[in-house]
mmCIF file of C-alpha atoms in Angstrom:
data_model
loop_
_atom_site.group_PDB
_atom_site.id
_atom_site.type_symbol
_atom_site.label_atom_id
_atom_site.label_comp_id
_atom_site.label_asym_id
_atom_site.label_seq_id
_atom_site.Cartn_x
_atom_site.Cartn_y
_atom_site.Cartn_z
ATOM 1 C CA MET U 1472 47.529 -10.405 19.373
ATOM 2 C CA ASP U 1473 46.323 -9.912 22.961
ATOM 3 C CA LEU U 1474 44.218 -6.987 21.740
ATOM 4 C CA ILE U 1475 42.484 -9.190 19.181
ATOM 5 C CA LYS U 1476 41.992 -11.958 21.753
ATOM 6 C CA SER U 1477 40.423 -9.412 24.126
ATOM 7 C CA LEU U 1478 37.612 -8.894 21.611
ATOM 8 C CA PHE U 1479 36.524 -12.519 21.897
ATOM 9 C CA LEU U 1480 37.914 -14.134 25.050
ATOM 10 C CA PRO U 1481 36.232 -13.214 28.360
ATOM 11 C CA SER U 1482 39.444 -13.688 30.342
ATOM 12 C CA LYS U 1483 41.249 -11.204 28.076
ATOM 13 C CA MET U 1484 38.307 -8.810 27.707
ATOM 14 C CA ASN U 1485 37.995 -8.587 31.487
ATOM 15 C CA ARG U 1486 41.221 -6.560 31.580
ATOM 16 C CA HIS U 1487 39.399 -3.638 29.945
ATOM 17 C CA ARG U 1488 36.973 -3.205 32.833
ATOM 18 C CA HIS U 1489 39.190 -0.431 34.249
ATOM 19 C CA MET U 1490 39.087 1.536 30.997
ATOM 20 C CA SER U 1491 38.351 5.247 31.411
ATOM 21 C CA GLY U 1492 34.857 6.391 30.592
ATOM 22 C CA PHE U 1493 36.225 8.875 28.050
ATOM 23 C CA MET U 1494 38.044 6.133 26.135
ATOM 24 C CA ALA U 1495 34.917 3.945 26.095
ATOM 25 C CA VAL U 1496 32.834 6.820 24.705
ATOM 26 C CA MET U 1497 35.485 7.475 22.027
ATOM 27 C CA ILE U 1498 35.337 3.812 20.967
ATOM 28 C CA PHE U 1499 31.557 4.006 20.547
ATOM 29 C CA LEU U 1500 31.885 7.314 18.673
ATOM 30 C CA ALA U 1501 34.543 5.920 16.324
ATOM 31 C CA CYS U 1502 32.426 2.858 15.624
ATOM 32 C CA ALA U 1503 29.402 5.052 14.889
ATOM 33 C CA PHE U 1504 31.417 7.095 12.393
ATOM 34 C CA ILE U 1505 32.842 4.004 10.697
ATOM 35 C CA LEU U 1506 29.412 2.386 10.367
ATOM 36 C CA THR U 1507 28.076 5.346 8.377
ATOM 37 C CA ILE U 1508 30.836 5.145 5.761
ATOM 38 C CA PRO U 1509 29.514 2.259 3.563
ATOM 39 C CA THR U 1510 26.015 3.698 3.212
ATOM 40 C CA THR U 1511 27.047 7.324 2.689
ATOM 41 C CA VAL U 1512 29.641 6.321 0.088
ATOM 42 C CA ARG U 1513 27.287 3.972 -1.751
ATOM 43 C CA ILE U 1514 24.351 6.356 -1.745
ATOM 44 C CA GLU U 1515 26.368 8.904 -3.727
ATOM 45 C CA LYS U 1516 27.227 6.272 -6.331
ATOM 46 C CA GLU U 1517 23.763 4.690 -6.477
ATOM 47 C CA LYS U 1518 21.503 7.699 -5.886
ATOM 48 C CA TYR U 1519 20.018 7.747 -9.392
ATOM 49 C CA ASN U 1520 18.774 4.200 -8.811
ATOM 50 C CA LEU U 1521 16.882 5.320 -5.708
ATOM 51 C CA VAL U 1522 14.332 7.686 -7.253
ATOM 52 C CA ASP U 1523 11.517 5.211 -6.592
ATOM 53 C CA GLU U 1524 12.496 4.609 -2.958
ATOM 54 C CA PHE U 1525 12.628 8.364 -2.337
ATOM 55 C CA GLY U 1526 9.285 9.018 -4.059
ATOM 56 C CA MET U 1527 10.515 10.822 -7.179
ATOM 57 C CA SER U 1528 9.843 8.270 -9.909
ATOM 58 C CA PHE U 1529 6.638 10.091 -10.891
ATOM 59 C CA LEU U 1530 8.920 12.751 -12.383
ATOM 60 C CA THR U 1531 11.650 10.566 -13.864
ATOM 61 C CA GLU U 1532 9.194 8.224 -15.630
ATOM 62 C CA ILE U 1533 7.112 10.804 -17.533
ATOM 63 C CA PRO U 1534 6.427 9.384 -21.011
ATOM 64 C CA ASP U 1535 6.268 11.402 -24.231
ATOM 65 C CA THR U 1536 2.567 11.957 -24.947
ATOM 66 C CA GLU U 1537 0.444 14.823 -26.164
ATOM 67 C CA ASP U 1538 -0.734 15.548 -22.635
ATOM 68 C CA THR U 1539 2.654 15.289 -20.902
ATOM 69 C CA ASN U 1540 4.165 17.634 -23.508
ATOM 70 C CA LYS U 1541 2.473 20.432 -21.584
ATOM 71 C CA ILE U 1542 5.405 20.273 -19.185
ATOM 72 C CA MET U 1543 7.575 21.777 -21.896
ATOM 73 C CA GLN U 1544 5.757 25.103 -21.570
ATOM 74 C CA LEU U 1545 7.947 25.623 -18.499
ATOM 75 C CA LYS U 1546 10.712 26.536 -20.937
ATOM 76 C CA ASP U 1547 8.593 29.402 -22.256
ATOM 77 C CA TYR U 1548 8.585 31.009 -18.814
ATOM 78 C CA GLY U 1549 12.356 31.584 -18.909
ATOM 79 C CA CYS U 1550 12.896 30.952 -15.199
ATOM 80 C CA SER U 1551 16.274 30.622 -13.485
ATOM 81 C CA VAL U 1552 17.770 31.172 -10.050
ATOM 82 C CA LYS U 1553 19.704 34.396 -9.573
ATOM 83 C CA GLU U 1554 21.185 35.316 -6.200
ATOM 84 C CA GLY U 1555 19.033 32.753 -4.414
ATOM 85 C CA LYS U 1556 15.749 33.876 -5.975
ATOM 86 C CA LEU U 1557 13.732 32.530 -8.892
ATOM 87 C CA VAL U 1558 13.517 35.071 -11.692
ATOM 88 C CA CYS U 1559 11.252 34.499 -14.716
ATOM 89 C CA GLU U 1560 11.810 36.593 -17.826
ATOM 90 C CA ASN U 1561 8.271 35.943 -19.071
ATOM 91 C CA GLU U 1562 6.469 36.063 -15.749
ATOM 92 C CA GLU U 1563 3.477 37.778 -17.330
ATOM 93 C CA ILE U 1564 2.481 34.591 -19.163
ATOM 94 C CA ILE U 1565 2.725 32.342 -16.068
ATOM 95 C CA PRO U 1566 -0.671 31.425 -14.524
ATOM 96 C CA ILE U 1567 0.333 32.467 -11.006
ATOM 97 C CA ALA U 1568 -1.898 31.216 -8.189
ATOM 98 C CA LYS U 1569 -4.238 33.744 -6.626
ATOM 99 C CA LYS U 1570 -6.173 33.130 -3.435
ATOM 100 C CA ASP U 1571 -9.633 33.720 -4.915
ATOM 101 C CA ASP U 1572 -9.090 31.778 -8.142
ATOM 102 C CA ALA U 1573 -11.262 28.719 -8.597
ATOM 103 C CA VAL U 1574 -8.319 26.964 -10.283
ATOM 104 C CA LYS U 1575 -4.927 27.856 -8.852
ATOM 105 C CA GLU U 1576 -2.819 25.310 -10.725
ATOM 106 C CA ALA U 1577 -0.850 26.562 -13.723
ATOM 107 C CA PHE U 1578 -1.390 23.262 -15.537
ATOM 108 C CA MET U 1579 -1.627 19.520 -14.989
ATOM 109 C CA ILE U 1580 -0.204 16.549 -16.844
ATOM 110 C CA SER U 1581 -1.399 12.950 -16.614
ATOM 111 C CA TYR U 1582 -0.059 9.594 -17.695
ATOM 112 C CA VAL U 1583 -0.725 5.932 -16.956
ATOM 113 C CA VAL U 1584 1.619 3.398 -15.379
ATOM 114 C CA LYS U 1585 1.147 -0.271 -14.642
ATOM 115 C CA VAL U 1586 1.470 -1.198 -10.971
ATOM 116 C CA ALA U 1587 2.231 -4.788 -9.983
ATOM 117 C CA GLN U 1588 -0.202 -6.484 -7.608
ATOM 118 C CA LYS U 1589 0.493 -9.119 -4.946
ATOM 119 C CA ASP U 1590 -1.165 -11.840 -7.023
ATOM 120 C CA GLY U 1591 1.247 -11.225 -9.911
ATOM 121 C CA SER U 1592 -1.183 -9.235 -12.033
ATOM 122 C CA SER U 1593 -0.995 -5.515 -12.749
ATOM 123 C CA ARG U 1594 -3.416 -2.624 -12.892
ATOM 124 C CA ASP U 1595 -3.391 0.777 -14.566
ATOM 125 C CA VAL U 1596 -2.822 3.763 -12.313
ATOM 126 C CA VAL U 1597 -3.174 7.356 -13.466
ATOM 127 C CA ARG U 1598 -0.536 9.773 -12.228
ATOM 128 C CA ASN U 1599 -1.732 13.378 -12.135
ATOM 129 C CA ILE U 1600 0.977 16.014 -11.633
ATOM 130 C CA TYR U 1601 -0.201 19.522 -10.736
ATOM 131 C CA PHE U 1602 2.178 22.459 -11.286
ATOM 132 C CA VAL U 1603 1.604 25.535 -9.140
ATOM 133 C CA PHE U 1604 3.419 28.882 -9.239
ATOM 134 C CA ASP U 1605 2.888 30.843 -6.030
ATOM 135 C CA PHE U 1606 4.879 34.077 -6.187
ATOM 136 C CA TYR U 1607 3.386 35.455 -2.982
ATOM 137 C CA GLN U 1608 4.714 38.515 -1.151
ATOM 138 C CA ALA U 1609 3.512 37.926 2.417
ATOM 139 C CA LYS U 1610 1.194 34.905 2.627
ATOM 140 C CA PRO U 1611 0.971 31.900 0.273
ATOM 141 C CA GLN U 1612 -1.912 32.121 -2.154
ATOM 142 C CA TYR U 1613 -2.049 28.350 -2.546
ATOM 143 C CA ASN U 1614 -3.052 26.354 0.522
ATOM 144 C CA VAL U 1615 -1.467 22.915 0.246
ATOM 145 C CA ASN U 1616 -3.804 21.412 2.846
ATOM 146 C CA THR U 1617 -7.078 22.538 1.276
ATOM 147 C CA ASP U 1618 -6.211 23.194 -2.371
ATOM 148 C CA PHE U 1619 -4.219 20.012 -2.898
ATOM 149 C CA ASP U 1620 -4.517 17.508 -0.034
ATOM 150 C CA ASP U 1621 -8.326 17.702 -0.115
ATOM 151 C CA LYS U 1622 -8.532 17.407 -3.889
ATOM 152 C CA GLU U 1623 -10.847 14.625 -5.033
ATOM 153 C CA ARG U 1624 -9.418 11.664 -6.869
ATOM 154 C CA LYS U 1625 -10.597 8.369 -8.270
ATOM 155 C CA ASP U 1626 -9.525 4.988 -6.916
ATOM 156 C CA ASN U 1627 -7.084 4.450 -9.768
ATOM 157 C CA GLU U 1628 -5.504 7.912 -9.501
ATOM 158 C CA VAL U 1629 -2.486 9.262 -7.624
ATOM 159 C CA ASN U 1630 -2.028 13.026 -7.372
ATOM 160 C CA TYR U 1631 1.299 14.831 -7.100
ATOM 161 C CA LEU U 1632 2.108 18.493 -6.601
ATOM 162 C CA VAL U 1633 5.038 20.515 -7.920
ATOM 163 C CA TYR U 1634 4.919 23.768 -5.952
ATOM 164 C CA ILE U 1635 7.166 26.625 -7.127
ATOM 165 C CA THR U 1636 7.807 29.892 -5.302
ATOM 166 C CA LYS U 1637 10.476 32.580 -5.555
ATOM 167 C CA GLU U 1638 12.467 30.992 -2.715
ATOM 168 C CA PHE U 1639 11.994 27.245 -3.124
ATOM 169 C CA MET U 1640 10.395 24.428 -5.067
ATOM 170 C CA ALA U 1641 8.635 21.459 -3.435
ATOM 171 C CA ILE U 1642 7.005 18.192 -4.465
ATOM 172 C CA ARG U 1643 4.273 16.435 -2.540
ATOM 173 C CA LEU U 1644 2.264 13.257 -2.783
ATOM 174 C CA GLN U 1645 -1.398 13.684 -1.948
ATOM 175 C CA PRO U 1646 -1.867 11.904 1.398
ATOM 176 C CA GLN U 1647 -3.996 8.809 1.719
ATOM 177 C CA VAL U 1648 -6.986 8.884 4.059
ATOM 178 C CA ASP U 1649 -7.754 6.103 6.549
ATOM 179 C CA LYS U 1650 -11.214 4.688 7.232
ATOM 180 C CA ASN U 1651 -11.808 7.358 9.886
ATOM 181 C CA GLY U 1652 -11.083 10.185 7.472
ATOM 182 C CA ASN U 1653 -7.666 11.021 8.949
ATOM 183 C CA LYS U 1654 -4.862 12.002 6.597
ATOM 184 C CA LEU U 1655 -1.857 9.703 6.694
ATOM 185 C CA ASN U 1656 1.750 10.822 6.507
ATOM 186 C CA THR U 1657 2.920 11.594 3.011
ATOM 187 C CA ILE U 1658 6.084 12.313 1.028
ATOM 188 C CA THR U 1659 7.276 15.916 0.743
ATOM 189 C CA HIS U 1660 10.628 17.116 -0.586
ATOM 190 C CA GLU U 1661 11.899 20.676 -0.949
ATOM 191 C CA VAL U 1662 14.679 22.401 -2.871
ATOM 192 C CA GLY U 1663 15.824 25.789 -1.548
ATOM 193 C CA PHE U 1664 17.044 28.148 -4.257
ATOM 194 C CA THR U 1665 19.713 29.574 -1.959
ATOM 195 C CA ASP U 1666 21.456 26.187 -2.092
ATOM 196 C CA TYR U 1667 20.504 24.782 -5.505
ATOM 197 C CA GLY U 1668 20.263 26.247 -8.958
ATOM 198 C CA PHE U 1669 17.342 25.775 -11.302
ATOM 199 C CA SER U 1670 16.803 26.830 -14.883
ATOM 200 C CA THR U 1671 14.004 26.004 -17.281
ATOM 201 C CA ASP U 1672 16.593 26.140 -20.089
ATOM 202 C CA GLU U 1673 17.999 22.849 -18.756
ATOM 203 C CA LEU U 1674 14.745 20.910 -19.020
ATOM 204 C CA GLY U 1675 15.801 19.269 -22.276
ATOM 205 C CA ASN U 1676 13.591 18.644 -25.282
ATOM 206 C CA THR U 1677 11.186 15.906 -24.154
ATOM 207 C CA PRO U 1678 8.891 15.342 -21.172
ATOM 208 C CA LEU U 1679 11.156 12.481 -20.040
ATOM 209 C CA GLU U 1680 14.227 14.734 -20.032
ATOM 210 C CA ALA U 1681 12.314 17.502 -18.253
ATOM 211 C CA GLY U 1682 11.013 15.090 -15.627
ATOM 212 C CA LYS U 1683 14.443 13.603 -15.009
ATOM 213 C CA TYR U 1684 15.939 17.063 -14.594
ATOM 214 C CA LEU U 1685 13.349 17.933 -11.953
ATOM 215 C CA GLY U 1686 13.499 14.521 -10.263
ATOM 216 C CA TYR U 1687 17.291 14.501 -10.037
ATOM 217 C CA LEU U 1688 17.253 18.074 -8.739
ATOM 218 C CA PHE U 1689 15.070 16.995 -5.822
ATOM 219 C CA LEU U 1690 17.103 13.832 -5.363
ATOM 220 C CA ASN U 1691 20.383 15.762 -5.124
ATOM 221 C CA ALA U 1692 18.788 18.094 -2.576
ATOM 222 C CA TYR U 1693 17.428 15.203 -0.516
ATOM 223 C CA ILE U 1694 20.612 13.093 -0.397
ATOM 224 C CA PRO U 1695 22.511 15.405 2.038
ATOM 225 C CA PHE U 1696 19.482 15.363 4.354
ATOM 226 C CA TYR U 1697 19.308 11.564 4.124
ATOM 227 C CA LYS U 1698 23.025 11.257 4.894
ATOM 228 C CA ARG U 1699 22.682 13.533 7.930
ATOM 229 C CA ASN U 1700 19.726 11.455 9.057
ATOM 230 C CA ILE U 1701 21.879 8.329 8.790
ATOM 231 C CA SER U 1702 24.515 9.955 11.014
ATOM 232 C CA TYR U 1703 21.982 11.119 13.611
ATOM 233 C CA THR U 1704 20.209 7.761 13.629
ATOM 234 C CA THR U 1705 23.481 5.893 14.050
ATOM 235 C CA VAL U 1706 24.693 8.049 16.926
ATOM 236 C CA ILE U 1707 21.343 7.919 18.731
ATOM 237 C CA SER U 1708 21.065 4.187 18.187
ATOM 238 C CA ILE U 1709 24.567 3.402 19.414
ATOM 239 C CA PHE U 1710 24.705 5.802 22.350
ATOM 240 C CA VAL U 1711 21.119 5.888 23.587
ATOM 241 C CA LEU U 1712 19.785 2.393 22.879
ATOM 242 C CA ASN U 1713 23.025 0.691 23.843
ATOM 243 C CA LEU U 1714 23.221 2.794 26.999
ATOM 244 C CA ILE U 1715 19.820 1.425 27.972
ATOM 245 C CA VAL U 1716 21.043 -2.130 27.375
ATOM 246 C CA ILE U 1717 24.190 -1.510 29.404
ATOM 247 C CA ALA U 1718 22.220 0.071 32.263
ATOM 248 C CA LEU U 1719 19.770 -2.840 32.380
ATOM 249 C CA VAL U 1720 22.549 -5.413 32.398
ATOM 250 C CA TRP U 1721 24.356 -3.489 35.149
ATOM 251 C CA LEU U 1722 21.219 -3.244 37.307
ATOM 252 C CA LEU U 1723 20.468 -6.935 36.905
ATOM 253 C CA SER U 1724 24.029 -8.210 37.334
ATOM 254 C CA ARG U 1725 25.735 -5.981 39.889
ATOM 255 C CA SER U 1726 24.117 -7.714 42.865
ATOM 256 C CA PHE U 1727 25.562 -11.130 42.104
ATOM 257 C CA GLY U 1728 28.237 -10.507 39.476
ATOM 258 C CA ARG U 1729 31.935 -9.888 40.051
ATOM 259 C CA LEU U 1730 31.708 -6.593 38.116
ATOM 260 C CA LYS U 1731 30.124 -3.903 40.277
ATOM 261 C CA ASN U 1732 30.673 -0.402 38.904
ATOM 262 C CA PHE U 1733 28.741 0.995 35.952
ATOM 263 C CA LYS U 1734 32.040 2.204 34.453
ATOM 264 C CA GLU U 1735 33.252 -1.397 34.339
ATOM 265 C CA TYR U 1736 30.137 -2.503 32.470
ATOM 266 C CA TYR U 1737 30.404 0.436 30.070
ATOM 267 C CA GLY U 1738 34.074 -0.278 29.338
ATOM 268 C CA ILE U 1739 33.378 -3.938 28.604
ATOM 269 C CA ALA U 1740 30.448 -2.890 26.398
ATOM 270 C CA SER U 1741 32.688 -0.671 24.267
ATOM 271 C CA ILE U 1742 35.045 -3.598 23.645
ATOM 272 C CA CYS U 1743 32.126 -5.918 22.846
ATOM 273 C CA PHE U 1744 30.875 -3.433 20.291
ATOM 274 C CA ILE U 1745 34.086 -3.440 18.230
ATOM 275 C CA PRO U 1746 33.737 -6.919 16.596
ATOM 276 C CA ILE U 1747 30.015 -6.332 16.035
ATOM 277 C CA ALA U 1748 30.792 -3.012 14.321
ATOM 278 C CA ILE U 1749 33.440 -4.659 12.109
ATOM 279 C CA ILE U 1750 31.030 -7.380 10.982
ATOM 280 C CA PHE U 1751 28.246 -4.938 10.160
ATOM 281 C CA PHE U 1752 30.694 -2.540 8.481
ATOM 282 C CA ILE U 1753 31.333 -5.326 5.967
ATOM 283 C CA VAL U 1754 27.640 -6.242 5.660
ATOM 284 C CA LEU U 1755 26.639 -2.636 4.915
ATOM 285 C CA TRP U 1756 28.664 -2.663 1.682
ATOM 286 C CA PHE U 1757 26.337 -5.293 0.239
ATOM 287 C CA ILE U 1758 22.794 -4.661 1.487
ATOM 288 C CA PRO U 1759 20.475 -2.052 -0.120
ATOM 289 C CA VAL U 1760 21.259 1.409 1.283
ATOM 290 C CA ILE U 1761 17.567 2.009 1.899
ATOM 291 C CA GLU U 1762 17.639 -0.791 4.517
ATOM 292 C CA PHE U 1763 20.145 0.998 6.762
ATOM 293 C CA SER U 1764 17.695 1.574 9.633
ATOM 294 C CA THR U 1765 16.678 -2.085 9.603
ATOM 295 C CA ILE U 1766 20.311 -3.170 9.725
ATOM 296 C CA LEU U 1767 20.846 -0.925 12.754
ATOM 297 C CA LEU U 1768 18.167 -2.881 14.590
ATOM 298 C CA PHE U 1769 19.965 -6.142 13.816
ATOM 299 C CA LEU U 1770 23.253 -4.560 14.889
ATOM 300 C CA ASN U 1771 21.862 -3.481 18.253
ATOM 301 C CA SER U 1772 20.306 -6.906 18.780
ATOM 302 C CA ALA U 1773 23.582 -8.657 17.940
ATOM 303 C CA PHE U 1774 25.463 -6.359 20.316
ATOM 304 C CA ALA U 1775 22.980 -6.964 23.152
ATOM 305 C CA LEU U 1776 23.276 -10.747 22.814
ATOM 306 C CA TYR U 1777 27.063 -10.709 22.536
ATOM 307 C CA TYR U 1778 27.349 -8.291 25.467
ATOM 308 C CA LEU U 1779 25.074 -10.397 27.668
ATOM 309 C CA PHE U 1780 27.089 -13.503 26.840
ATOM 310 C CA MET U 1781 30.404 -11.814 27.648
ATOM 311 C CA ILE U 1782 29.153 -10.272 30.892
ATOM 312 C CA PHE U 1783 27.866 -13.677 31.987
ATOM 313 C CA LYS U 1784 31.230 -15.274 31.212
ATOM 314 C CA ILE U 1785 33.252 -12.511 32.881
ATOM 315 C CA ASN U 1786 31.091 -12.528 36.009
ATOM 316 C CA ASN U 1787 31.624 -16.261 36.301
ATOM 317 C CA LEU U 1788 35.379 -16.299 35.838
ATOM 318 C CA SER U 1789 37.132 -18.225 38.579
ATOM 319 C CA GLU U 1790 39.399 -15.241 39.146
ATOM 320 C CA VAL U 1791 38.970 -11.631 38.161
ATOM 321 C CA VAL U 1792 42.237 -9.867 37.473
#
């Protein structure tokens, strides 16, 4: 009971000011690990609902039209991954990119989607998906920056690239250009064939099935990276940002507060972080997983306010024990 009271009552929390630095670090580390659990667990269960957030819906929403049926010619190539390399039984019929070719894409499919506008209306947007096979030996024959990023497009068009080599497959959204002509950051995902299998025999029988197979392949490859990013972001946020908060509070309070040593401030901070971590552990089970970084900002803000309040109360106790 005293342990629980020490999470909320300044007079009880004050007893932890002599905590060892190692123990305080372990508390922060344990909290960081616990906070990643809801999002990493949920993202595995909900990943197929996140194709739009991760920029892969252009593949999973391919309709069945005469033009999009061109994607089914991938099955004619007879490609599959063997020992970490892409092997195509009918490679001779694949339009492989060559540096001097005027057109390096194997083929392109297009379809129209309706995009909602802020005023409640919608407009038609054309999605163009370019498929490129670049089975280079030394240097790539297809230059993504010049052959794709600089490709012209109309105002109502969005261009995507599916880039296939012997070692990996990648998708890319053509970057937008600002008013000064500078390319903005864009979405790029990659699947390494040493880690993931791929076979054109598994594309299904319709463009929709083929697109979903490709989209989910990239999604499954991206999820581990996203989960690692969550872990790194959490650790950096909790250790680095909170360390800055603790240092600032220590510098501002040590001259007139009862607590003097940095270790005392750090120990109290670790105890303050426990109830905040418990609250946000519960919250993270209910908010969209894509909002994890935003929630971390709220968590750090809540910790800073709670920590400041507790330090103020502890430094103004009538007696420090």
